Coordinates of C-alpha atoms (C1' of nucleotides) and ligand atoms in Angstrom, one line a residue:
Chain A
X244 CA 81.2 118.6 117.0
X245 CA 82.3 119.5 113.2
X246 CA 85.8 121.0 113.3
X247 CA 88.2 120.9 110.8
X248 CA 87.9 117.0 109.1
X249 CA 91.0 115.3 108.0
X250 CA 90.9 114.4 104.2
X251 CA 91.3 111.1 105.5
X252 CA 87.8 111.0 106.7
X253 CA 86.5 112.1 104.4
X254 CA 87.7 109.4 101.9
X255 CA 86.4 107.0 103.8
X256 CA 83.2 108.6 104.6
X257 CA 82.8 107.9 100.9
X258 CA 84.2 103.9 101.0
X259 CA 81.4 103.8 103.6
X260 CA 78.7 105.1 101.5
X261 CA 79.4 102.2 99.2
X262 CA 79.8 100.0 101.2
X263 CA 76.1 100.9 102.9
X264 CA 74.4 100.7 99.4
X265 CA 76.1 97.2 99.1
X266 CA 74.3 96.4 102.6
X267 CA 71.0 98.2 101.5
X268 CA 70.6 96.2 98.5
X269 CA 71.4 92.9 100.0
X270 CA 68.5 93.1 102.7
X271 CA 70.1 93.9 106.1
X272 CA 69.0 96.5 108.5
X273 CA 71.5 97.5 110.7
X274 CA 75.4 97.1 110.2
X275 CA 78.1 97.5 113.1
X276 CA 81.0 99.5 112.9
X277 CA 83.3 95.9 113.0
X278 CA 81.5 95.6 109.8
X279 CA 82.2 98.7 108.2
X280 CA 85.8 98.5 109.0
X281 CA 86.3 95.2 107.7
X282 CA 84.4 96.3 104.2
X283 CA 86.6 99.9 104.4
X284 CA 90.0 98.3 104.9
X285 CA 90.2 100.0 108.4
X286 CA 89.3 99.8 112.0
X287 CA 85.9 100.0 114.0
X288 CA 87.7 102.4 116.4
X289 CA 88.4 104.7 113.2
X290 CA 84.5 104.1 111.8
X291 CA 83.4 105.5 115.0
X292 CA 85.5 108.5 115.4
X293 CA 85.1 109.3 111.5
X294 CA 81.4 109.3 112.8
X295 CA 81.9 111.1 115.2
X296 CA 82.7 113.9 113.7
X297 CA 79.3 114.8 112.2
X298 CA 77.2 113.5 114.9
X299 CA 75.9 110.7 116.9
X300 CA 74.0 108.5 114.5
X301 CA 74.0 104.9 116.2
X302 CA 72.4 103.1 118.5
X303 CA 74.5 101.0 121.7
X304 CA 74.5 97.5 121.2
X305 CA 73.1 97.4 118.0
X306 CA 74.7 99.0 115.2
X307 CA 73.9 101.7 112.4
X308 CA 70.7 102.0 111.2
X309 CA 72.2 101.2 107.3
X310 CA 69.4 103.3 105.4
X311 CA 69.9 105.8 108.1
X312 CA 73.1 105.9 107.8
X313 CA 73.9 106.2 104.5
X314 CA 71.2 109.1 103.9
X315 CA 73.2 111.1 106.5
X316 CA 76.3 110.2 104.9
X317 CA 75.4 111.5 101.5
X318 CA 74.1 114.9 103.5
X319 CA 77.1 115.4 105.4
X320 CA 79.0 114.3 101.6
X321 CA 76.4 117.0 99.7
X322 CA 75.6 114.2 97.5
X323 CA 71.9 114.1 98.3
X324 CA 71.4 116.6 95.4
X325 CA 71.9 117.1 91.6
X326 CA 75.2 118.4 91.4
X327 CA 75.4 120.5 87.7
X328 CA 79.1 119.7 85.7
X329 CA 80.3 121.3 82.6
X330 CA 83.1 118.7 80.9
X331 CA 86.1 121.4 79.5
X332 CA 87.9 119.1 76.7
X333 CA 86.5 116.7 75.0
X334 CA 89.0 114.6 74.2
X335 CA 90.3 111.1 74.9
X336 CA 90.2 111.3 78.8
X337 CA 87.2 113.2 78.6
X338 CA 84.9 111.1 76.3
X339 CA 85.7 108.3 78.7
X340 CA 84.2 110.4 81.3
X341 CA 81.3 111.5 79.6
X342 CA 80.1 107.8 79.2
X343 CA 81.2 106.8 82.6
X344 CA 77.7 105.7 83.9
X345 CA 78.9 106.0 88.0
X346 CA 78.9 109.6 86.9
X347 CA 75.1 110.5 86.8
X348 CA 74.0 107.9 88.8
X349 CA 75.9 109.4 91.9
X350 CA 73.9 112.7 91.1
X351 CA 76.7 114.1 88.8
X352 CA 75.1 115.5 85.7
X353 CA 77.0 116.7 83.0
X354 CA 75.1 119.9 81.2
X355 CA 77.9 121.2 79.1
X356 CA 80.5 120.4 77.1
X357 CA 83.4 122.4 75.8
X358 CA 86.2 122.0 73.7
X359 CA 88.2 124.1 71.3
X360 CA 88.3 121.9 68.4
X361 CA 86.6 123.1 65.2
X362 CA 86.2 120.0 64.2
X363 CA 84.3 118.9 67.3
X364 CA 82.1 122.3 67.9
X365 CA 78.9 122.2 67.2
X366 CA 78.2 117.7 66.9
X367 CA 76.8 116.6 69.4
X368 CA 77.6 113.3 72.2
X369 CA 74.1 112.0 72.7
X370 CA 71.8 115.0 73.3
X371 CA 74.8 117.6 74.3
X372 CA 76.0 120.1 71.8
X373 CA 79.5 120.8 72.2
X374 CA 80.4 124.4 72.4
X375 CA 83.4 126.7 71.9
X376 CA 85.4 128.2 74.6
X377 CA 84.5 131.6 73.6
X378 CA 81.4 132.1 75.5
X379 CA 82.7 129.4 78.6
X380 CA 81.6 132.1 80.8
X381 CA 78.0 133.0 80.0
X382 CA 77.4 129.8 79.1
X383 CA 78.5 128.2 82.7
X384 CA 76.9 131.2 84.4
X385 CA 73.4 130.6 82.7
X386 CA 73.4 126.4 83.5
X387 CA 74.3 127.3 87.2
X388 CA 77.5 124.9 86.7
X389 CA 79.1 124.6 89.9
X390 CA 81.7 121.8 89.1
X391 CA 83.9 121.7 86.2
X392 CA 85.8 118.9 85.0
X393 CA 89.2 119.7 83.6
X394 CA 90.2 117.5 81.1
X395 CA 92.3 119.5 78.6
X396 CA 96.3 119.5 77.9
X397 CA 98.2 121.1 80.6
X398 CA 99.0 124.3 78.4
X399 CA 95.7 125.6 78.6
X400 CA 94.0 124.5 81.8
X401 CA 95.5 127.4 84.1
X402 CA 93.4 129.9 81.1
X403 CA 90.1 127.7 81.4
X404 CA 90.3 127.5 85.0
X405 CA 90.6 130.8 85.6
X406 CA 87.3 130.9 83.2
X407 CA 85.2 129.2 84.9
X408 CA 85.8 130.3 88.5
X409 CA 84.6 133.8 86.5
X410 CA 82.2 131.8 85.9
X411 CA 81.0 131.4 89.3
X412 CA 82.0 127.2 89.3
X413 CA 82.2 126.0 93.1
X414 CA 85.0 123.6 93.0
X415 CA 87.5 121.4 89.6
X416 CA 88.4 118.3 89.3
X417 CA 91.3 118.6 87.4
X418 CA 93.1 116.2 84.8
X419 CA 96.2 118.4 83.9
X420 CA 99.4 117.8 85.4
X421 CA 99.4 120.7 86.5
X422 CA 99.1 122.7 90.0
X423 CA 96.0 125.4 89.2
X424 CA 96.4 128.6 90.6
X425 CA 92.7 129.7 91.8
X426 CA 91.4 131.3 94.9
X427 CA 91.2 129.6 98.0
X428 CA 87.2 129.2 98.3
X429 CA 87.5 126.9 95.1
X430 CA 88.4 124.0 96.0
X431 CA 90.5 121.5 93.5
X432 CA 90.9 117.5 93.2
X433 CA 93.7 116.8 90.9
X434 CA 93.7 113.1 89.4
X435 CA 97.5 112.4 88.6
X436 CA 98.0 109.2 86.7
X437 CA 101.7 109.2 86.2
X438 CA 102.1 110.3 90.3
X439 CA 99.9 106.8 90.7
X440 CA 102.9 105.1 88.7
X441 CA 105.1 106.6 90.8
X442 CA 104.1 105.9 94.1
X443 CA 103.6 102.1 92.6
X444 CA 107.2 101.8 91.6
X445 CA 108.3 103.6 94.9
X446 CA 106.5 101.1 96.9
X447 CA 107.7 97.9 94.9
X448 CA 111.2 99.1 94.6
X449 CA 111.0 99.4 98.6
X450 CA 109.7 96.3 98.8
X451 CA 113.0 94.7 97.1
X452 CA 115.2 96.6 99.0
X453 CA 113.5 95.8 102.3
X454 CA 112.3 92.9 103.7
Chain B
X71 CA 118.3 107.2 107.6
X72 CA 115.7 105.4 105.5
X73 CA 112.5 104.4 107.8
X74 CA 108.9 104.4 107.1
X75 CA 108.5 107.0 104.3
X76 CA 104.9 108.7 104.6
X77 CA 102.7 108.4 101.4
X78 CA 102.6 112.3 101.1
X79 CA 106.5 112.0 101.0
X80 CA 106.4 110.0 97.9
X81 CA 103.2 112.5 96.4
X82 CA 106.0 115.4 96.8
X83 CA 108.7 113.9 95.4
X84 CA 107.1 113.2 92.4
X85 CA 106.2 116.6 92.2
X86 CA 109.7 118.0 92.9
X87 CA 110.7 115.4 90.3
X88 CA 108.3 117.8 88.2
X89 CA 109.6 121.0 89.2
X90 CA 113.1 119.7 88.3
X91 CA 112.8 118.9 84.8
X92 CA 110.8 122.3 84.2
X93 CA 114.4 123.9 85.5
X94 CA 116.6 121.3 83.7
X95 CA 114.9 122.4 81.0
X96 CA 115.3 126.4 81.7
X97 CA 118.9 125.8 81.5
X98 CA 120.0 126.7 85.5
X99 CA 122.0 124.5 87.8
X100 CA 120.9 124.8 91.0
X101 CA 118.4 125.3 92.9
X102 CA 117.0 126.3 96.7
X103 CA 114.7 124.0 99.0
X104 CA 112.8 127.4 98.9
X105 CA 112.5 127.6 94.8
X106 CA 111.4 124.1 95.2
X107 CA 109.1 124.9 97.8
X108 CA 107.3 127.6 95.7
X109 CA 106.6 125.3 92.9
X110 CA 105.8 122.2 95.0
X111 CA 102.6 124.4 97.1
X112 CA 105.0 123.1 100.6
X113 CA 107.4 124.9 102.5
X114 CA 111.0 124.7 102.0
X115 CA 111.4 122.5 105.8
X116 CA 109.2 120.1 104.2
X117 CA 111.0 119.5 101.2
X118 CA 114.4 119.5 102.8
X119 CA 112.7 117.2 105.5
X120 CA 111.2 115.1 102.9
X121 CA 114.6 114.4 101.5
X122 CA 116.0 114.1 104.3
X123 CA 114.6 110.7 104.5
X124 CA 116.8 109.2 101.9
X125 CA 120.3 111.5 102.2
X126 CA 121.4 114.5 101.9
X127 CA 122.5 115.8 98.4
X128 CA 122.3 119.4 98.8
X129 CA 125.3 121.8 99.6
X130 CA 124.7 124.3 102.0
X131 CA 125.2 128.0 100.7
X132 CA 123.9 126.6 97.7
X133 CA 121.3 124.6 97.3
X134 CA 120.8 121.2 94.7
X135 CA 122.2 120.4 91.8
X136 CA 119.2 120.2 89.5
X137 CA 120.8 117.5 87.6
X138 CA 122.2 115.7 90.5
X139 CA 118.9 115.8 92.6
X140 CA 116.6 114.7 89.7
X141 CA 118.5 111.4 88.8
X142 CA 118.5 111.0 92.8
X143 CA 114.7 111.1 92.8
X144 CA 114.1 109.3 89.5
X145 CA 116.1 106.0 91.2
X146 CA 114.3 106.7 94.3
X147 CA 110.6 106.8 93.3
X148 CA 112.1 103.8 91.3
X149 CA 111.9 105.7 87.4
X150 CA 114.9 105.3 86.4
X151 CA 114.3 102.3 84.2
X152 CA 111.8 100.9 81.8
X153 CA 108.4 99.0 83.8
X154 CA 106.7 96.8 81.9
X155 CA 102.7 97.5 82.1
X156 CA 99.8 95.4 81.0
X157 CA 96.9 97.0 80.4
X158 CA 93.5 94.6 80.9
X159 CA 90.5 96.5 80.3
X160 CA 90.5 98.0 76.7
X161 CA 87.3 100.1 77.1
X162 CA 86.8 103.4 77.2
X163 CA 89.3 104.4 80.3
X164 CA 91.7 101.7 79.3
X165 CA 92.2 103.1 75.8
X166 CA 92.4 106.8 77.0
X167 CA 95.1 105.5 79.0
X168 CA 96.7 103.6 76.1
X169 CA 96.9 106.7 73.9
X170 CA 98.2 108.9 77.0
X171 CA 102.0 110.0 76.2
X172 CA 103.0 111.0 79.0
X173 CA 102.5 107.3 80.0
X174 CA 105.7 106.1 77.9
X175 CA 107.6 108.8 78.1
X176 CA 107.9 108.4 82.1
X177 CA 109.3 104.8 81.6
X178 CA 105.6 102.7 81.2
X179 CA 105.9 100.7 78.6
X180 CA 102.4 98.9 77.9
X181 CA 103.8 95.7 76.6
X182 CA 100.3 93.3 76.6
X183 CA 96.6 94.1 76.5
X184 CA 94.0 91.6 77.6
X185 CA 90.3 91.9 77.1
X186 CA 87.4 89.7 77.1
X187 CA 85.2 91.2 74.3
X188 CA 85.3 88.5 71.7
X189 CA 85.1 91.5 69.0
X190 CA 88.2 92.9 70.2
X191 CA 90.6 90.2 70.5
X192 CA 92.9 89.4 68.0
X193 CA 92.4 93.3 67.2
X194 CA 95.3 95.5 67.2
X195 CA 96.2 98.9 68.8
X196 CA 98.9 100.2 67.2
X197 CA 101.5 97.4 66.7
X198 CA 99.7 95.4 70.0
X199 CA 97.6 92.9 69.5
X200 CA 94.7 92.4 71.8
X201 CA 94.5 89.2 74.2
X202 CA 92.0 87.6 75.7
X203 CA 91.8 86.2 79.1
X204 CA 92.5 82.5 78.7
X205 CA 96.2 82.8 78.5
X206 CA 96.8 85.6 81.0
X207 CA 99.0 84.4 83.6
X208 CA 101.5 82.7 80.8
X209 CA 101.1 85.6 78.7
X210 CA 102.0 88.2 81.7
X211 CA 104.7 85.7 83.4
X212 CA 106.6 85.2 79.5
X213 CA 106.5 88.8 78.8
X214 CA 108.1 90.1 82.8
X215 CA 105.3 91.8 83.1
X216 CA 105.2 93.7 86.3
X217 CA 102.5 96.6 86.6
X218 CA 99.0 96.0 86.0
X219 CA 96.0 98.4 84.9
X220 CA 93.3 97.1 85.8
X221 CA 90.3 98.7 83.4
X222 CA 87.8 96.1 84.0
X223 CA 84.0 96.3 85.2
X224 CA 84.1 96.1 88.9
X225 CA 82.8 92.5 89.1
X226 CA 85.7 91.8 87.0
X227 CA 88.4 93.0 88.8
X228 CA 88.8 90.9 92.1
X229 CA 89.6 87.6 89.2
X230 CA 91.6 89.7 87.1
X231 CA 93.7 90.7 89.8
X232 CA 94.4 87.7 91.6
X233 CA 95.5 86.2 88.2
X234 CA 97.6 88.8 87.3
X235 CA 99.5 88.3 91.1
X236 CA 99.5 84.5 90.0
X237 CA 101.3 85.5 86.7
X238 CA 104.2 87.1 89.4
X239 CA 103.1 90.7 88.8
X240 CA 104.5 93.1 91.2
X241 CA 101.8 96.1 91.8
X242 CA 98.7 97.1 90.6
X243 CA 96.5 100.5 89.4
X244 CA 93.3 99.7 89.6
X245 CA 90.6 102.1 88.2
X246 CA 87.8 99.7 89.2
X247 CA 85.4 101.0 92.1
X248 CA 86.4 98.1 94.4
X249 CA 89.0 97.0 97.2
X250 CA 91.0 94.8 95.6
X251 CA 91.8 91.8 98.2
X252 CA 95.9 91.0 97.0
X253 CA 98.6 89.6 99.3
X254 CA 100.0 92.5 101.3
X255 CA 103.2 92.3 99.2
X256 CA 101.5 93.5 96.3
X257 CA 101.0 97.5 96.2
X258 CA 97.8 98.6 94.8
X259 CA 97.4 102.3 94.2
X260 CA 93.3 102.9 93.8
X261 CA 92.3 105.7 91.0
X262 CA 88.4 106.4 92.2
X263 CA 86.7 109.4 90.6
X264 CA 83.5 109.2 92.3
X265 CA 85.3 109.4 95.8
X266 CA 87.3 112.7 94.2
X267 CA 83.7 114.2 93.3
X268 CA 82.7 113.1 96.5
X269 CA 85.5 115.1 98.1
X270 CA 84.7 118.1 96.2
X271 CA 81.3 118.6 97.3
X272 CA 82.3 118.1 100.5
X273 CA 84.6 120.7 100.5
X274 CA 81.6 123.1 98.5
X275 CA 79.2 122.2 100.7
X276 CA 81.3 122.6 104.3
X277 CA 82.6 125.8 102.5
X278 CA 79.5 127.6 102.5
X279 CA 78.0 126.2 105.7
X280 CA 81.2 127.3 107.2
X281 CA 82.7 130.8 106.9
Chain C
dC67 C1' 62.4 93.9 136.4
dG68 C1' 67.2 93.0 136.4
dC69 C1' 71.1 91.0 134.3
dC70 C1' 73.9 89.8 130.2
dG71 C1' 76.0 90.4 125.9
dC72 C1' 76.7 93.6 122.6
dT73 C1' 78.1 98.0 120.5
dT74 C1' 78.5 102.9 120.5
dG75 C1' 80.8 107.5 121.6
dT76 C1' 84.7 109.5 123.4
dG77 C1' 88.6 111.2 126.4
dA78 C1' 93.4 109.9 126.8
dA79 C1' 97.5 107.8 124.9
dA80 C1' 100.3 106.7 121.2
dT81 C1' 101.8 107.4 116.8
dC82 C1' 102.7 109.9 112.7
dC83 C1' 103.7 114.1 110.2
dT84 C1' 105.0 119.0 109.8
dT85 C1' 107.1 123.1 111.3
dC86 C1' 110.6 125.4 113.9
dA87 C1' 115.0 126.9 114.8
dC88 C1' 119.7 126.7 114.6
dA89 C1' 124.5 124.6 114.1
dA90 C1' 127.4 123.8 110.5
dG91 C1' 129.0 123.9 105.5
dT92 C1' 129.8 126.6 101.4
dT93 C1' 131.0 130.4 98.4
dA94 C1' 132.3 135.1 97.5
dG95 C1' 134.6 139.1 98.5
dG96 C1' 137.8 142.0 100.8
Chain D
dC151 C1' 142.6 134.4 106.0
dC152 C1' 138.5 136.3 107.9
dT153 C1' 133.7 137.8 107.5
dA154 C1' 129.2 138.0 105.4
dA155 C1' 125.5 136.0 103.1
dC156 C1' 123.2 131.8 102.1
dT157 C1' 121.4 127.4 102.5
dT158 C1' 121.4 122.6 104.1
dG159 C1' 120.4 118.8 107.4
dT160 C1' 118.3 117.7 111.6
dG161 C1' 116.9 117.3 116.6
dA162 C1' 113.2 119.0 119.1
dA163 C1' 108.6 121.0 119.4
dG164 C1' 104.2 121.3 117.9
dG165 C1' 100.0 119.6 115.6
dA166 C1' 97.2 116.2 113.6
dT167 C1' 95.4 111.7 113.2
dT168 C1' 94.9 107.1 114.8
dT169 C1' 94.4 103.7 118.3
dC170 C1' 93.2 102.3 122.9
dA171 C1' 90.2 101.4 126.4
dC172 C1' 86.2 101.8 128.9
dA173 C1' 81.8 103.9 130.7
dA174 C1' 77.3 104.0 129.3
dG175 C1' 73.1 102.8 126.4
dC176 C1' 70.3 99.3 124.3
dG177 C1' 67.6 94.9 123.5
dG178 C1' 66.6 90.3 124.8
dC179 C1' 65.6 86.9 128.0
dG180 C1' 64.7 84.6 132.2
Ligands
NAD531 N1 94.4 110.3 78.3 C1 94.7 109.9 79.5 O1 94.6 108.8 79.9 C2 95.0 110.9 80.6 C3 95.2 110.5 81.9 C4 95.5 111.4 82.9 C5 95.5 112.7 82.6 N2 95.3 113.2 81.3 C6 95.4 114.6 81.1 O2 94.1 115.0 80.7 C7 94.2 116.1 79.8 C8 93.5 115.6 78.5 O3 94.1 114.5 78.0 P1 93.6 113.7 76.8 O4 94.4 112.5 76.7 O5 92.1 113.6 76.8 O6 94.0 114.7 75.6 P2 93.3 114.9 74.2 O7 94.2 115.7 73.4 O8 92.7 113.6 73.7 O9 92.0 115.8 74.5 C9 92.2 117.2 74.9 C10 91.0 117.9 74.3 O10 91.0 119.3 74.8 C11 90.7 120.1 73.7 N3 91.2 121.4 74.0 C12 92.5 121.9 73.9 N4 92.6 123.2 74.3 C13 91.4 123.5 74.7 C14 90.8 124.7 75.3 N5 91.6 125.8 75.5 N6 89.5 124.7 75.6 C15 88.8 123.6 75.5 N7 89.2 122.5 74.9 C16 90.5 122.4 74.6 C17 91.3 119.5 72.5 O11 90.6 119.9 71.4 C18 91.0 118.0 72.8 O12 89.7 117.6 72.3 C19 95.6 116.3 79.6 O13 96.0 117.4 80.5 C20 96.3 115.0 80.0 O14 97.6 115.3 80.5 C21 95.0 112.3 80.3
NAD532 N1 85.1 105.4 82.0 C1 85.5 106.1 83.0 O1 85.7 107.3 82.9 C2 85.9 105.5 84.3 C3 86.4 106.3 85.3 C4 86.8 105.8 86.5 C5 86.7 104.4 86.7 N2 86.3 103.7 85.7 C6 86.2 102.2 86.0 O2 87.1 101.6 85.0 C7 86.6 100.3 84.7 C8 86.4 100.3 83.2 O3 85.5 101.3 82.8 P1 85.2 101.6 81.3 O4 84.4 102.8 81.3 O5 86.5 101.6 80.5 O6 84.3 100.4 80.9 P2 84.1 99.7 79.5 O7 82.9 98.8 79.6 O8 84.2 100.7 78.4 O9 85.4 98.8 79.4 C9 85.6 97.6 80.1 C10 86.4 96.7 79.2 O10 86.7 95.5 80.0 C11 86.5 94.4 79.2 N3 86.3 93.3 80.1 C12 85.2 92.9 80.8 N4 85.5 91.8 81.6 C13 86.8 91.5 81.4 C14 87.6 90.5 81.8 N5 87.2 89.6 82.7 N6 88.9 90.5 81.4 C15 89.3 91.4 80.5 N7 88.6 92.3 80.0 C16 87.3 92.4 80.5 C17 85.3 94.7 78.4 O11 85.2 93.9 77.2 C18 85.5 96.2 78.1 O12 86.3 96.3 76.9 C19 85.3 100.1 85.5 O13 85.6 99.4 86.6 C20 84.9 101.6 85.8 O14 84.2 101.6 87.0 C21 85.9 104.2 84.5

DNA sequence: CGCCGCTTGTGAAATCCTTCACAAGTTAGG
DNA sequence: CCTAACTTGTGAAGGATTTCACAAGCGGCG
């Protein structure tokens, strides 16, 4: 039953999970797939076959069992645990992360900080001394960091992502513009702002041209 | 020759657009499907398939005219003039984005900021002064403003939006952790970094559960 | 208990996207 | 001018994902 998953699903598996702590808090018990679509921007027919994927978890005629439902999602998203993150540049982007509440409240939990900026090693953002590059990889190693957050300028991120999968990190969510060269087992999100742009002035440029 | 144009189309072209500036840059004239290929993590079908969608602009026997090919792609991902950008948020993520370069120098020109925070408005940030809320739709609409950055609290966001649309905006980036409900001829491109941590420990966690 | 209305899970069909494979241009060189 | 070496552009094939459509399970009610 789990094969290769499109991407696809997977994105939506997570606009689910919102969507089913939406429902939790507001008192329901069950939900329908209908439902779910109409929340997700998609279809029941996809809801079901994302489902599918992973298992059986409904019941006929009556829905999803929400709580149910969303604790299997967060299993089959590996979010039913305390994920360890080291943040690598503390800069503009990277402060903004750091305070981003979503973070640690979706099981994130930032245990390091590193940046290369004398003026910024060794003060501290709320109970986390920042650190140095120069011992990234003990450092990561002894925490048990398995995700890494890349938010430094594009020059140097190949250098500390090569660092940290010394490291032993599982998996980068990258900031630089850049395409990382790392092995295959760790996997990479990039985040691409100006790409964003792009596709929005693609899509209304289309849209002019047309009708 | 022009159809529907996947979304991962537009993703490579931007990269390609990439690529081709690095070689502008390194001074050579043309360059292969192949070349482009390497850089771009596709295969050189793809990226003369990708192209394909729009015209052909290559020679065979020799490839692309860097020059030629990047102007192509800067008028078709729609970069080849100035957008005006208003930012509304000015929190921590909006003035990251604010003080990003690469921003400006890609043809975004931030022209208005709007917030709500009584302690900001009337502020400046570097020759822009800040706005708040009341006047948005004349403020927008005077200006020809016609991307929006939405860097609002979720609960914010759905308001923000419409009024922006009202004000005759064209497409929207929206940072907030929320669908955005916006007529369909309004492109909004989503920028959601719990879903891309979400995606990465799915991939971990599949990875080690499946050799 | 049996029927009805509802909703899932899932093969099969349809659609969308990528890869293949090759005819046809292009340049260089003899 | 002819051939060799390259490289594009593109139908057709192949693969992946989405949509369709329906059998089958479930709860409620008479
Ligand atoms: N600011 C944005 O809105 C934004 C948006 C998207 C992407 N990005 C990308 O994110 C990255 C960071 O952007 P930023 O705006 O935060 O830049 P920034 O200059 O504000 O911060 C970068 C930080 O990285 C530190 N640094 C530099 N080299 C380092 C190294 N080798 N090891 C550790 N730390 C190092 C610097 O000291 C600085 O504190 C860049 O690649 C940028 O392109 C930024
Ligand atoms: N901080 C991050 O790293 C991060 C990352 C991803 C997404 N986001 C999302 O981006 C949005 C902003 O996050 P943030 O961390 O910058 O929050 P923030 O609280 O620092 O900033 C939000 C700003 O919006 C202003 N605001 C509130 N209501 C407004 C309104 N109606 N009109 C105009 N301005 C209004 C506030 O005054 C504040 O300045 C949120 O939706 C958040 O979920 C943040």
């Amino acid at each position: 039953m789990t094969r290769r998953i499109p991407a696809s699903t997977i994105r939506r598996l997570s606009h689910y999970l919102r969507s089913l702590e939406d429902l939790e808090a507001s008192g329901d018990e069950t939900v329908s797939s209908e439902e779910l679509a109409l929340r997700g921007q998609t279809t029941a027919a996809q809801v079901r076959k994302d489902l599918s994927h992973f298992g059986s978890f409904g019941k006929r005629g009556l829905g999803y069992r929400i709580e149910e439902l969303s604790a299997r999602l967060r299993q089959i998203l590996g979010v039913d645990r305390v994920w360890k993150v080291a943040l690598i540049g503390a800069g503009r982007i990277g402060s903004a992360l750091f305070e981003y509440p979503a973070f640690e409240s979706r099981g994130y939990e930032c245990v390091a900080i590193i940046d290369s900026d004398p003026a910024k090693i060794g003060t501290y953002w709320s109970e986390l001394q920042i650190h140095g590059p120069d011992d990234l990889e003990s450092l990561l190693a002894e925490l048990g960091v398995e995700l890494v957050i890349l938010a430094v300028p594009a020059r140097a991120a190949q250098e500390m992502a090569e660092r940290s999968v010394r490291a032993g990190i599982k998996g980068i969510l990258n900031f630089a513009p850049i395409r990382l060269k790392v092995p295959r087992h760790v996997p990479v999100e990039d985040v691409n702002l100006v790409m964003e742009l792009e596709a929005l002035s693609f899509a209304i440029t289309q849209h002019g041209s047309e009708p």
